[in-house]
XYZ file of C-alpha atoms in Angstrom:
726
model
C 0.000 0.000 0.000
C 1.513 3.323 -1.077
C 1.369 6.071 1.493
C -0.829 9.099 0.637
C 1.013 11.831 -1.233
C 3.897 9.607 -2.259
C 5.287 10.022 -5.753
C 4.300 7.288 -8.186
C 6.028 5.713 -11.151
C 3.410 4.447 -13.602
C 4.029 2.821 -16.985
C 1.109 2.340 -19.355
C 1.521 0.631 -22.705
C -0.483 -1.688 -24.975
C -0.394 -5.421 -24.462
C 2.102 -6.699 -27.058
C 2.459 -9.973 -28.851
C 5.499 -10.316 -31.076
C 3.343 -9.640 -34.141
C 1.639 -6.543 -32.759
C 4.956 -5.133 -31.528
C 6.548 -5.668 -34.953
C 3.651 -3.830 -36.609
C 4.162 -0.705 -34.505
C 7.948 -0.634 -34.284
C 10.481 -0.931 -37.033
C 13.072 -3.614 -36.451
C 16.689 -2.462 -36.399
C 19.154 -5.041 -37.677
C 22.669 -5.158 -36.336
C 25.647 -6.777 -37.940
C 26.463 -10.051 -36.281
C 30.054 -11.021 -35.674
C 31.181 -14.327 -37.084
C 33.247 -16.891 -35.215
C 36.289 -15.681 -37.146
C 35.660 -12.114 -35.940
C 35.554 -13.297 -32.335
C 38.772 -15.300 -32.756
C 40.560 -12.327 -34.301
C 39.421 -10.084 -31.457
C 40.458 -12.636 -28.830
C 43.978 -13.091 -30.209
C 44.574 -9.418 -30.966
C 47.197 -7.961 -28.635
C 47.792 -4.265 -28.212
C 49.074 -1.981 -25.500
C 45.595 -1.167 -24.240
C 44.611 -4.818 -23.794
C 47.909 -5.722 -22.109
C 47.515 -2.769 -19.741
C 43.938 -3.775 -18.922
C 44.983 -7.389 -18.290
C 47.794 -6.274 -15.978
C 45.503 -3.989 -13.999
C 42.904 -6.753 -13.709
C 45.364 -9.380 -12.541
C 47.383 -7.044 -10.287
C 44.978 -4.418 -8.887
C 47.818 -3.108 -6.691
C 49.132 -1.271 -9.769
C 45.915 0.724 -9.979
C 45.661 1.953 -6.414
C 49.413 2.429 -5.835
C 49.460 5.017 -8.628
C 46.985 7.152 -6.668
C 48.430 6.402 -3.218
C 48.561 9.572 -1.115
C 51.701 9.091 0.957
C 51.231 12.129 3.205
C 47.572 11.369 3.962
C 47.449 7.573 3.956
C 50.842 6.215 5.034
C 50.641 7.052 8.759
C 47.069 5.703 9.174
C 48.099 2.549 7.289
C 51.123 2.067 9.566
C 49.064 2.539 12.750
C 46.351 0.229 11.411
C 48.900 -2.368 10.292
C 50.616 -2.520 13.674
C 47.295 -2.810 15.522
C 46.020 -5.486 13.143
C 49.332 -7.336 13.283
C 49.174 -7.672 17.069
C 45.668 -9.109 16.797
C 46.723 -11.349 13.904
C 49.540 -12.918 15.935
C 47.268 -13.974 18.749
C 44.349 -14.997 16.544
C 46.673 -16.894 14.227
C 47.964 -19.032 17.079
C 44.494 -19.514 18.522
C 43.015 -20.518 15.177
C 45.942 -22.887 14.615
C 44.661 -24.899 17.582
C 41.183 -24.704 16.068
C 42.551 -26.413 12.945
C 43.985 -29.204 15.146
C 47.536 -28.069 14.342
C 50.433 -26.733 16.435
C 49.626 -23.065 17.132
C 52.618 -21.514 15.347
C 51.336 -22.713 11.976
C 48.605 -20.139 12.390
C 51.337 -17.495 12.107
C 52.178 -18.848 8.660
C 48.545 -18.390 7.623
C 48.643 -14.800 8.874
C 51.664 -14.039 6.693
C 51.896 -15.786 3.310
C 48.311 -15.274 2.052
C 48.428 -11.621 3.145
C 51.473 -10.927 0.985
C 49.876 -12.419 -2.143
C 46.553 -10.680 -1.511
C 48.397 -7.352 -1.275
C 49.223 -7.655 -4.979
C 46.123 -9.432 -6.305
C 43.176 -8.465 -4.091
C 40.653 -5.765 -4.938
C 39.503 -4.937 -1.406
C 41.521 -2.294 0.418
C 40.204 -2.962 3.904
C 39.756 -6.655 4.694
C 42.378 -8.382 6.808
C 43.330 -11.651 5.163
C 44.336 -14.630 7.268
C 42.841 -17.441 9.361
C 39.048 -17.495 9.660
C 37.598 -19.582 12.520
C 34.915 -21.341 10.453
C 37.443 -22.435 7.839
C 39.874 -23.495 10.558
C 37.187 -25.654 12.115
C 36.346 -27.244 8.740
C 40.037 -27.975 8.164
C 40.315 -29.354 11.684
C 37.476 -31.800 11.018
C 39.289 -33.098 7.927
C 42.587 -33.330 9.811
C 41.091 -35.310 12.694
C 39.234 -37.594 10.281
C 42.404 -38.557 8.421
C 44.799 -38.330 11.391
C 42.695 -39.110 14.501
C 43.874 -38.480 18.042
C 43.431 -42.144 18.838
C 43.979 -44.990 16.408
C 45.949 -45.285 13.185
C 45.744 -42.659 10.430
C 44.100 -43.295 7.074
C 46.361 -45.262 4.761
C 47.876 -42.499 2.631
C 51.144 -42.759 0.764
C 53.614 -40.134 1.905
C 52.710 -40.107 5.613
C 55.136 -42.867 6.531
C 57.836 -41.862 8.974
C 56.249 -38.526 9.872
C 55.206 -37.472 13.358
C 51.518 -36.922 14.078
C 51.964 -33.147 13.902
C 53.810 -33.370 10.583
C 51.131 -35.668 9.189
C 48.425 -33.224 10.196
C 50.317 -30.285 8.732
C 50.670 -32.146 5.420
C 46.942 -32.907 5.392
C 46.009 -29.303 6.185
C 48.386 -27.834 3.596
C 47.245 -30.286 0.915
C 43.576 -29.492 1.560
C 44.415 -25.793 1.455
C 46.210 -26.226 -1.874
C 43.138 -28.008 -3.261
C 40.889 -25.211 -1.972
C 43.158 -22.734 -3.746
C 42.948 -24.695 -7.003
C 39.149 -24.670 -6.812
C 38.996 -20.952 -6.084
C 41.470 -20.151 -8.857
C 39.528 -22.329 -11.291
C 36.247 -20.640 -10.432
C 37.862 -17.241 -10.820
C 39.307 -18.063 -14.241
C 35.936 -19.452 -15.325
C 34.259 -16.222 -14.167
C 31.844 -17.901 -11.752
C 32.076 -15.396 -8.916
C 28.291 -15.181 -9.136
C 28.000 -18.388 -7.071
C 27.865 -16.294 -3.909
C 24.429 -15.080 -5.016
C 23.061 -18.442 -3.908
C 24.306 -17.850 -0.369
C 21.756 -15.451 1.062
C 22.451 -13.356 4.146
C 19.991 -15.532 6.063
C 21.748 -18.742 5.080
C 25.196 -17.328 5.904
C 23.904 -16.075 9.258
C 22.501 -19.483 10.219
C 25.621 -21.252 8.972
C 28.090 -19.012 10.822
C 26.022 -19.238 14.003
C 26.232 -23.024 13.861
C 29.956 -22.740 13.152
C 30.314 -20.530 16.234
C 28.715 -23.248 18.360
C 31.097 -25.834 16.903
C 34.028 -23.528 17.629
C 32.810 -22.886 21.175
C 32.555 -26.595 21.916
C 35.951 -27.308 20.348
C 37.625 -24.741 22.649
C 36.081 -26.083 25.848
C 38.818 -28.696 26.151
C 41.452 -25.932 26.324
C 39.418 -23.783 28.722
C 38.779 -26.759 31.012
C 42.227 -28.301 30.565
C 40.857 -31.666 29.396
C 42.244 -34.220 26.957
C 39.447 -34.768 24.436
C 39.861 -36.694 21.200
C 38.695 -34.948 18.044
C 35.589 -36.187 16.228
C 34.430 -35.574 12.674
C 31.296 -36.251 10.654
C 27.599 -36.102 11.643
C 26.867 -35.708 15.373
C 30.536 -34.986 16.091
C 29.517 -32.069 18.312
C 27.256 -34.354 20.380
C 30.045 -36.903 20.810
C 32.492 -34.171 21.851
C 30.068 -32.816 24.449
C 29.490 -36.332 25.761
C 33.228 -36.846 26.342
C 33.589 -33.393 27.956
C 30.719 -34.039 30.387
C 32.128 -37.460 31.258
C 35.505 -35.869 32.090
C 34.163 -32.677 33.672
C 35.363 -33.753 37.121
C 38.953 -33.730 35.803
C 38.815 -30.024 34.971
C 42.042 -28.127 35.600
C 40.842 -25.335 37.894
C 43.820 -23.119 37.114
C 43.105 -23.336 33.364
C 39.458 -22.498 33.984
C 40.242 -19.502 36.219
C 42.780 -18.109 33.725
C 40.296 -18.500 30.857
C 37.467 -16.823 32.797
C 39.683 -13.873 33.752
C 40.901 -13.454 30.162
C 37.350 -13.663 28.776
C 36.032 -11.151 31.290
C 38.805 -8.635 30.691
C 38.780 -8.939 26.910
C 35.002 -8.697 26.772
C 34.852 -5.595 28.983
C 37.612 -3.749 27.123
C 36.137 -4.658 23.734
C 32.804 -3.208 24.842
C 34.592 -0.043 25.968
C 36.378 0.117 22.606
C 33.013 -0.011 20.827
C 31.447 2.545 23.142
C 34.270 5.085 22.903
C 35.580 4.324 19.409
C 34.909 7.892 18.324
C 37.184 9.205 21.100
C 39.951 6.598 21.018
C 42.659 7.107 18.366
C 43.057 3.332 18.114
C 41.254 0.488 19.919
C 43.002 -0.785 23.023
C 44.826 -4.019 21.950
C 43.511 -5.877 24.971
C 44.158 -9.328 23.513
C 47.847 -8.544 23.008
C 48.080 -6.958 26.464
C 46.475 -9.954 28.182
C 48.695 -12.309 26.194
C 51.838 -10.547 27.409
C 50.561 -10.574 31.016
C 49.553 -14.257 30.795
C 52.960 -15.206 29.357
C 54.780 -13.341 32.122
C 52.670 -14.781 34.946
C 52.842 -18.302 33.503
C 56.618 -18.096 33.152
C 57.148 -16.508 36.589
C 55.009 -19.011 38.505
C 55.877 -22.005 36.304
C 52.239 -22.857 35.604
C 53.193 -25.756 33.342
C 54.947 -27.786 36.039
C 53.168 -26.603 39.183
C 49.571 -26.749 37.935
C 49.820 -29.079 34.934
C 48.686 -26.410 32.497
C 49.081 -27.136 28.801
C 51.160 -24.357 27.216
C 52.094 -23.450 23.650
C 55.628 -24.745 24.144
C 58.615 -24.391 21.850
C 57.976 -22.231 18.788
C 60.514 -22.828 16.005
C 62.090 -19.670 14.672
C 61.893 -18.968 10.968
C 59.923 -20.534 8.169
C 59.986 -24.129 7.034
C 60.987 -25.423 3.609
C 58.280 -25.558 0.924
C 56.359 -28.816 0.635
C 54.446 -30.293 -2.296
C 50.797 -31.255 -1.758
C 49.865 -34.920 -1.490
C 47.704 -36.008 -4.437
C 46.163 -38.904 -2.515
C 44.946 -36.422 0.097
C 43.274 -34.542 -2.781
C 41.240 -37.654 -3.532
C 40.314 -38.164 0.119
C 39.218 -34.570 0.732
C 37.779 -33.246 -2.559
C 34.176 -33.301 -1.318
C 35.126 -31.367 1.823
C 37.411 -28.893 0.057
C 34.680 -27.515 -2.206
C 32.474 -26.157 0.642
C 35.617 -24.644 2.161
C 36.370 -22.849 -1.104
C 32.824 -21.489 -1.305
C 32.541 -20.497 2.370
C 35.974 -18.867 2.487
C 35.260 -16.784 -0.593
C 31.657 -15.958 0.341
C 32.580 -14.600 3.773
C 35.525 -12.589 2.466
C 33.525 -11.190 -0.440
C 30.623 -10.222 1.822
C 32.908 -8.315 4.193
C 34.792 -6.719 1.281
C 31.523 -5.598 -0.280
C 30.461 -3.851 2.929
C 33.691 -1.842 3.104
C 33.743 -1.093 -0.633
C 30.288 0.472 -0.393
C 31.271 2.414 2.716
C 34.445 3.824 1.124
C 33.119 4.158 -2.431
C 35.237 1.850 -4.568
C 34.498 -1.289 -6.548
C 35.570 -4.870 -6.014
C 35.648 -7.700 -8.541
C 34.260 -11.040 -7.380
C 36.107 -13.063 -10.007
C 39.416 -11.347 -9.234
C 38.815 -11.984 -5.523
C 38.459 -15.683 -6.307
C 41.732 -15.596 -8.222
C 43.460 -13.679 -5.422
C 42.331 -16.097 -2.696
C 43.069 -19.084 -4.910
C 46.663 -18.009 -5.527
C 47.046 -16.925 -1.872
C 45.966 -20.314 -0.576
C 48.081 -22.232 -3.097
C 51.167 -20.160 -2.288
C 50.536 -20.333 1.470
C 49.921 -24.094 1.378
C 53.337 -24.545 -0.216
C 54.816 -23.063 2.983
C 52.558 -25.130 5.294
C 49.884 -22.560 6.056
C 46.203 -23.476 6.091
C 43.231 -21.953 4.256
C 42.812 -18.197 4.609
C 39.824 -15.924 4.289
C 39.108 -12.947 6.520
C 38.230 -12.703 10.192
C 35.443 -10.212 10.874
C 36.979 -8.836 14.069
C 40.433 -8.448 12.517
C 39.018 -6.643 9.463
C 37.075 -4.354 11.783
C 40.310 -3.467 13.580
C 42.103 -2.740 10.299
C 39.318 -0.471 9.061
C 38.429 1.242 12.344
C 42.067 2.150 13.127
C 42.272 4.175 9.938
C 43.546 1.684 7.395
C 43.219 3.096 3.881
C 44.732 0.381 1.689
C 46.315 -3.070 1.810
C 49.554 -1.381 2.871
C 48.076 -1.850 6.350
C 47.679 -5.550 5.601
C 51.282 -5.775 4.427
C 52.527 -4.087 7.622
C 50.443 -6.500 9.719
C 52.157 -9.346 7.863
C 55.533 -7.797 8.720
C 54.551 -7.746 12.416
C 53.663 -11.442 12.177
C 56.968 -12.118 10.413
C 58.910 -10.371 13.186
C 57.232 -12.576 15.772
C 57.935 -15.696 13.699
C 61.599 -14.879 13.042
C 62.700 -13.141 16.228
C 60.495 -13.088 19.307
C 58.231 -16.110 18.940
C 60.113 -17.932 21.714
C 58.683 -15.436 24.229
C 55.228 -16.961 23.661
C 56.341 -20.471 24.686
C 54.888 -20.262 28.268
C 51.510 -18.980 27.015
C 48.707 -21.250 28.338
C 46.534 -22.723 25.610
C 43.514 -21.833 27.743
C 44.324 -18.174 26.981
C 44.097 -18.883 23.259
C 40.846 -20.763 23.787
C 39.436 -17.866 25.784
C 40.397 -15.384 23.057
C 38.657 -17.521 20.427
C 35.479 -17.774 22.503
C 35.308 -14.024 23.166
C 35.663 -13.312 19.461
C 32.614 -15.501 18.796
C 30.328 -12.908 20.361
C 29.302 -11.379 17.040
C 28.392 -14.713 15.478
C 26.596 -16.036 18.558
C 24.551 -12.842 18.852
C 22.992 -13.718 15.507
C 20.497 -15.809 17.487
C 18.724 -12.487 18.004
C 17.811 -12.584 14.300
C 15.292 -15.394 14.858
C 12.395 -13.316 16.346
C 12.950 -10.587 13.747
C 12.936 -13.066 10.852
C 9.861 -14.829 12.203
C 7.940 -11.568 12.323
C 9.165 -10.257 8.978
C 9.721 -13.293 6.769
C 8.831 -16.782 7.990
C 10.383 -18.661 5.012
C 13.678 -16.884 5.694
C 13.386 -17.842 9.346
C 12.886 -21.487 8.348
C 16.009 -21.287 6.159
C 17.981 -19.876 9.102
C 16.770 -22.530 11.544
C 17.234 -25.453 9.139
C 20.717 -24.317 8.108
C 21.808 -23.764 11.695
C 20.321 -27.023 13.007
C 21.667 -29.128 10.137
C 25.121 -27.568 10.441
C 25.189 -28.260 14.177
C 24.075 -31.877 13.913
C 25.423 -33.016 10.531
C 28.601 -30.965 10.335
C 29.377 -27.768 8.467
C 29.794 -29.283 4.998
C 26.541 -31.259 4.999
C 24.789 -28.455 6.861
C 25.678 -25.992 4.134
C 24.267 -28.359 1.494
C 21.052 -28.774 3.483
C 20.770 -25.009 3.877
C 21.129 -24.459 0.137
C 18.447 -27.060 -0.539
C 16.024 -25.510 1.942
C 16.743 -22.066 0.503
C 15.897 -23.189 -3.033
C 12.721 -24.876 -1.803
C 11.722 -21.710 0.071
C 12.071 -19.752 -3.176
C 9.724 -22.174 -4.906
C 7.216 -21.951 -2.057
C 6.916 -18.186 -2.564
C 5.852 -18.587 -6.186
C 2.275 -17.791 -7.227
C 0.562 -18.916 -10.399
C -3.049 -18.369 -11.639
C -5.273 -21.427 -11.729
C -5.170 -23.328 -14.987
C -1.855 -21.778 -16.052
C 1.516 -23.477 -16.184
C 4.679 -21.461 -16.665
C 7.656 -23.472 -17.834
C 11.079 -21.838 -17.886
C 13.890 -23.306 -19.982
C 17.234 -21.772 -18.898
C 19.401 -23.241 -21.671
C 19.530 -23.723 -25.433
C 17.419 -26.555 -26.876
C 19.232 -28.886 -29.245
C 19.468 -32.508 -30.322
C 21.053 -33.690 -27.054
C 18.384 -32.343 -24.689
C 15.165 -32.118 -26.726
C 13.898 -35.455 -25.370
C 14.827 -34.368 -21.853
C 12.920 -31.120 -22.412
C 9.813 -32.959 -23.642
C 9.897 -35.438 -20.747
C 10.203 -32.690 -18.147
C 7.413 -30.710 -19.753
C 5.166 -33.774 -19.529
C 6.122 -34.177 -15.855
C 5.348 -30.524 -15.238
C 1.929 -30.722 -16.865
C 1.074 -33.948 -15.095
C -0.148 -35.653 -18.271
C 1.070 -36.670 -21.703
C -0.711 -34.529 -24.327
C -0.344 -37.180 -27.030
C -2.001 -39.815 -24.850
C -4.805 -37.399 -23.975
C -5.306 -36.640 -27.665
C -5.498 -40.332 -28.550
C -7.954 -41.050 -25.744
C -10.174 -38.162 -26.838
C -10.171 -39.247 -30.471
C -10.907 -42.800 -29.403
C -13.758 -41.613 -27.191
C -15.089 -39.399 -29.991
C -15.037 -42.343 -32.400
C -17.008 -44.384 -29.867
C -19.569 -41.610 -29.348
C -20.116 -41.245 -33.098
C -20.606 -44.989 -33.432
C -23.127 -45.034 -30.568
C -25.018 -42.147 -32.131
C -25.066 -43.887 -35.512
C -26.376 -47.133 -33.954
C -29.021 -45.291 -31.949
C -27.539 -46.319 -28.596
C -26.939 -42.653 -27.801
C -29.277 -39.739 -28.458
C -28.823 -35.969 -28.345
C -31.434 -33.956 -26.414
C -31.688 -30.366 -25.238
C -30.279 -31.556 -21.906
C -27.291 -33.223 -23.565
C -26.539 -36.797 -24.506
C -29.081 -39.413 -23.458
C -27.380 -42.710 -22.797
C -29.357 -45.793 -23.801
C -26.574 -48.319 -23.295
C -23.878 -49.110 -20.777
C -21.049 -49.805 -23.172
C -17.470 -48.768 -22.642
C -14.585 -48.208 -24.984
C -12.890 -51.423 -25.934
C -9.145 -51.314 -26.488
C -9.445 -53.721 -29.404
C -11.909 -51.624 -31.396
C -10.922 -49.954 -34.675
C -7.377 -51.290 -34.635
C -7.079 -50.579 -38.338
C -7.204 -46.826 -37.782
C -5.164 -46.524 -34.575
C -2.572 -44.358 -36.330
C -5.208 -41.676 -36.940
C -5.765 -41.074 -33.227
C -3.044 -38.414 -33.102
C -4.824 -36.192 -35.624
C -6.790 -33.045 -34.676
C -10.138 -33.715 -33.021
C -12.962 -33.489 -35.554
C -16.400 -32.612 -34.177
C -18.207 -32.682 -37.524
C -21.286 -34.934 -37.723
C -21.892 -34.164 -34.025
C -24.768 -31.978 -32.841
C -22.473 -30.140 -30.396
C -18.902 -29.952 -29.184
C -17.873 -32.081 -26.227
C -16.667 -30.650 -22.918
C -13.910 -33.100 -22.064
C -13.765 -31.991 -18.419
C -17.314 -33.207 -17.766
C -18.666 -36.739 -17.412
C -19.044 -38.474 -20.759
C -21.902 -40.771 -21.812
C -21.793 -44.563 -22.034
C -19.327 -44.805 -19.161
C -16.635 -43.432 -21.433
C -13.697 -42.088 -19.458
C -11.079 -39.609 -20.614
C -8.658 -38.000 -18.132
C -9.594 -34.422 -17.315
C -7.124 -31.627 -18.114
C -7.253 -28.693 -15.717
C -4.590 -26.658 -17.513
C -5.941 -24.277 -20.148
C -2.789 -22.215 -20.817
C 0.908 -23.024 -20.995
C 3.595 -20.321 -21.077
C 7.046 -21.322 -22.299
C 9.647 -18.841 -21.093
C 12.379 -18.680 -23.745
C 14.371 -15.861 -22.101
C 17.431 -18.083 -21.667
C 17.111 -20.053 -24.912
C 19.966 -18.766 -27.058
C 19.570 -21.151 -30.011
C 17.561 -24.047 -31.446
C 18.851 -26.644 -33.882
C 16.821 -28.549 -36.497
C 16.156 -31.498 -34.166
C 14.854 -29.129 -31.532
C 12.611 -27.362 -34.064
C 10.990 -30.633 -35.105
C 10.531 -31.843 -31.528
C 9.182 -28.486 -30.366
C 6.687 -28.247 -33.226
C 5.409 -31.779 -32.588
C 4.931 -30.976 -28.899
C 3.141 -27.714 -29.631
C 0.725 -29.419 -32.024
C -0.123 -32.070 -29.463
C -0.888 -29.375 -26.892
C -2.938 -27.246 -29.283
C -5.000 -30.269 -30.353
C -6.154 -30.853 -26.781
C -7.246 -27.192 -26.448
C -4.285 -25.919 -24.443
C -3.326 -22.390 -25.413
C 0.437 -22.147 -25.790
C 2.345 -18.886 -25.339
C 6.070 -18.460 -25.961
C 7.554 -15.385 -24.291
C 10.827 -13.435 -24.273
C 12.038 -15.203 -27.411
C 15.265 -13.935 -28.929
C 14.621 -12.149 -32.277
C 17.281 -14.332 -33.880
C 15.366 -17.478 -32.910
C 12.058 -16.011 -34.101
C 13.659 -15.140 -37.429
C 15.043 -18.658 -37.722
C 11.580 -20.118 -37.075
C 10.180 -18.117 -39.975
C 13.049 -19.141 -42.250
C 12.558 -22.828 -41.418
C 8.793 -22.733 -42.172
C 8.027 -23.534 -38.566
C 4.558 -21.979 -38.642
C 1.381 -23.436 -40.169
C -2.372 -23.367 -39.556
C -1.980 -24.790 -36.046
C 1.336 -23.337 -34.855
C 1.063 -19.618 -35.539
C 3.284 -16.592 -34.815
C 0.500 -15.100 -32.685
C 1.500 -17.410 -29.823
C 4.725 -15.402 -29.328
C 4.512 -12.565 -26.807
C 7.011 -9.884 -25.917
C 7.165 -10.596 -22.171
C 5.752 -13.065 -19.694
C 3.627 -10.295 -18.240
C 2.065 -9.567 -21.639
C 1.143 -13.220 -22.039
C -0.268 -13.418 -18.509
C -2.422 -10.330 -19.022
C -3.728 -11.801 -22.267
C -4.611 -15.064 -20.503
C -6.374 -13.289 -17.628
C -8.333 -11.174 -20.079
C -9.266 -14.183 -22.200
C -10.371 -16.192 -19.178
C -11.889 -13.299 -17.262
C -15.099 -15.217 -16.532
C -13.164 -17.952 -14.759
C -11.143 -15.331 -12.869
C -14.308 -13.622 -11.645
C -15.759 -16.924 -10.509
C -12.548 -17.851 -8.710
C -11.033 -14.630 -7.354
C -8.728 -16.584 -5.066
C -6.797 -18.386 -7.776
C -3.365 -18.167 -6.239
C -2.877 -21.782 -5.265
C -2.173 -24.482 -7.802
C -0.151 -27.576 -8.162
C 3.239 -26.061 -8.928
C 6.084 -28.268 -9.964
C 9.771 -27.528 -10.003
C 12.758 -29.535 -11.104
C 16.031 -29.063 -9.239
C 19.490 -30.532 -9.695
C 18.355 -33.991 -8.625
C 15.725 -33.878 -11.401
C 13.060 -35.058 -8.976
C 9.560 -33.663 -9.106
C 8.241 -31.856 -6.066
C 4.605 -30.873 -5.811
C 3.319 -28.120 -3.567
C 0.494 -25.626 -3.247
C 2.424 -22.556 -4.247
C 1.963 -19.290 -5.931
C 3.733 -17.269 -8.755
C 4.315 -17.482 -12.403
C 7.489 -19.430 -12.637
C 8.016 -23.094 -13.415
C 11.733 -23.650 -13.380
C 13.472 -26.403 -15.277
C 17.196 -26.531 -14.657
C 19.241 -28.235 -17.355
C 22.476 -29.517 -15.886
């Protein structure tokens, strides 16, 4: 309902079929490029194209040319130092989350950042470990290299320690994730993130936060808990924790509670006074230094049995090649990691790009993260994305460009090369506490549930299903379930007038898929038009014979049945081939309404559909086989009194139909309409009497075909029948 006095945007135009539009508007022909023209253009190299390619592949060239040293350098340095301090602590904490020694998290906070500096298009996100990805990697690591029992039989793991085996698994999975992201970027499929709605991502990350919380309890409580993977792994982990709860290390618990309380309070103060503080107070770094000093001074490791970080090797390790057998074992788990890592990073980057008025390129982001992860995996880092809290620090402390990210990487490098040994006495419970505190933002997403329920119940169902499935089944399966529920929720919002089917074909139709197209159209309609036509002709032949023999009479009230015969399947076998011809009512006193009861116990299936709209918006070409199959199908539909409308047809295809003599007395150009809306208005006008009798015609049997090619039936509402060719 528009508020009174509001400005209105109204468009009024005639209802157009293709024919009527062509009569009123002159067609403008454009010169089409041949395949040779496209090849020449593709292989033509000039300075302009080389420059464009370089700027696309290395966006750093573009923004470095306009870098304002006097205005941006100092804020970038301050932001980089602040972010670097956070990155050191989070890197080590998230290393534990990935079931790896903590110092490998420092590698992930360095190598991917350096590559992203050159190839990324966002100027504000902080690249590095992301807790959800770390957890997904950790589940793969513990599945292949469990805490208890032998590892999976993989060539190349012989003679390695458990930690080295896990590092090889994590780096190999990360390399595979990078390959997938790079491949998607080169294939220009950055649009995949469109299928991850904000609601789905919110439910998924909330479930991930719960997984992360549970995984850190063993460090906070000082318990030895074996890692689990797969469905119900969270339940099994909680069961073990509750069984061992009496063995809690009180010192670990007290340290963790103090750290969580202090970090939480100072973070809240940072948010409250962020306009007055030049930079946020680096409370995590401060508490880490204090915890290291106290732990070292009072010898917490020996006196209280606290598990500490321990020896941190100085420097970086030699490059390692990925294990191809691990690729085979983890391919199904790597793909969700590639999607989630990119989707989260792109979402955060998009927020900051809008805020600071610059553009980002989704496909280039995929390439940047793909190369970053492949390069980092070579040096034993694990999959990188962006951490929300770390990106917030980089942006809120005045960071202008990825120079801040590069400086943060330098801070991490200094710790790795020179002063990492000072973190050896750091209790792991401190790292666990830091991880838990940083989950606040994701856990607070539970507050979205009442809002979604009031505003959009289908979205709320998507959130709840995604979150529940991700908690119980694991993050990879949970994401798949969430996507499925999201697609179903889209279908459930669709409305469609009674008696109308709208069938969308989002691909070309050619010899390889014409039979598939016809079969799915039959499934969508719920009947085979050729069989209906044959049954009607057979019934008509029977009625004429009964009339001729006097067993059936026509009266003012209709047919008067004087016999109880039924149609025999063996009758008129000599003329069975004629049953697919148009129905001929001549020699009958009146036409037959096939949706009413017929005389002489004759039965013909009723057809409730009176109009079929074929949406050709995505049909880019038709070959000769498709033309023949399409024309046959259209004739069958027309002969059983179904009005067929083809909408949004490409002019090239329409021209080809004319050239191939596609049209005749039955299949006419008048069935082509400019848009789906034009066709729908024409149908509603033509069947206005039925509309007036049934004003509430929003619910029909709507059918959709998804990737599994299974038919789902539901009372739904909107003019779209979707057929996905895969």
